[in-house]
Amino acid sequence: MTRLLILDSATDACSVALLDSRLQGADRIRQRFELAAKSHTRRLLPMVDEVLTEAGLSLSEVDALAFGQGPGSFTGLRICLGVVQGLAFARDLPVVGVSTLDSMAVGFYRQHPELLESDTPLLVALDARMQEVYWSLVRPGETAGALVSLAEEAVAPPQSVVEHPAVAALAGNFWGLGQGWQYSQLQALTPAGLEPAFYPGAADMAELALSAYERGEACSAEEAQPVYLRNTISWKKRERIRS
């Protein structure tokens, strides 16, 4: 039986969750969640303290740490990984990375079980700036919380997403999810449903993290890395533009 502490700040949302597989019902996963675009550094550690205190646990009683590894905000990903590595080094804990886009899909399916029953695909998109989106296309898997990838995670201009063969083949028979749907090119796809104001949360990463941990996919704090999808050149170019 496993206890995982999960942190995420890949988007404007900031969240921490504690999964205790020894428990059932509402106590199995505890979460703190805020929309705090400018406060990730200030809020992550207090949220950790809050969920551990609520559960009556200390960090030494956690088996592993997990984090939203991206894609997402470069700054948010670096902040989250830095906090996770600090906590992991302090207690010699293993670390598990979880896809931001997959966790959004899992969370949305949990809130909309009718889409699970109808096997409805989700096109998840986050704004990557520079007129691009981070995106993926998934549908429900055969087991609870599992996903089947129809198009691998990528960063691309919205029009390239529209023209992708897997997207075109669905002819609008999918739901759109995430802030990347602000682009008019994506909206022209006219999906069956659309929820742009949906954010990733650490609680939605919990079961994905647990599955990865049980498969032996954890690594050391030193080895943990974010998934940017963009290369270093694009990253530095964006930093120069912003400054």
PDB file of C-alpha atoms in Angstrom, residues 67 81 85 89 95 218-226:
ATOM      1  CA  PHE A  67       4.779  16.034 -10.135  1.00  0.00           C
ATOM      2  CA  LEU A  81      10.450  20.430 -10.087  1.00  0.00           C
ATOM      3  CA  GLN A  85      13.634  17.759  -5.838  1.00  0.00           C
ATOM      4  CA  PHE A  89      16.527  14.943  -1.503  1.00  0.00           C
ATOM      5  CA  VAL A  95      10.037  10.740  -7.951  1.00  0.00           C
ATOM      6  CA  ALA A 218      10.003   6.139 -10.472  1.00  0.00           C
ATOM      7  CA  CYS A 219      13.448   7.728 -10.666  1.00  0.00           C
ATOM      8  CA  SER A 220      15.782   9.562  -8.321  1.00  0.00           C
ATOM      9  CA  ALA A 221      15.303  13.264  -7.603  1.00  0.00           C
ATOM     10  CA  GLU A 222      18.428  14.007  -9.613  1.00  0.00           C
ATOM     11  CA  GLU A 223      17.092  12.191 -12.680  1.00  0.00           C
ATOM     12  CA  ALA A 224      13.631  13.822 -12.652  1.00  0.00           C
ATOM     13  CA  GLN A 225      13.111  16.166 -15.600  1.00  0.00           C
ATOM     14  CA  PRO A 226      10.240  18.264 -16.966  1.00  0.00           C
TER      15      PRO A 226
END
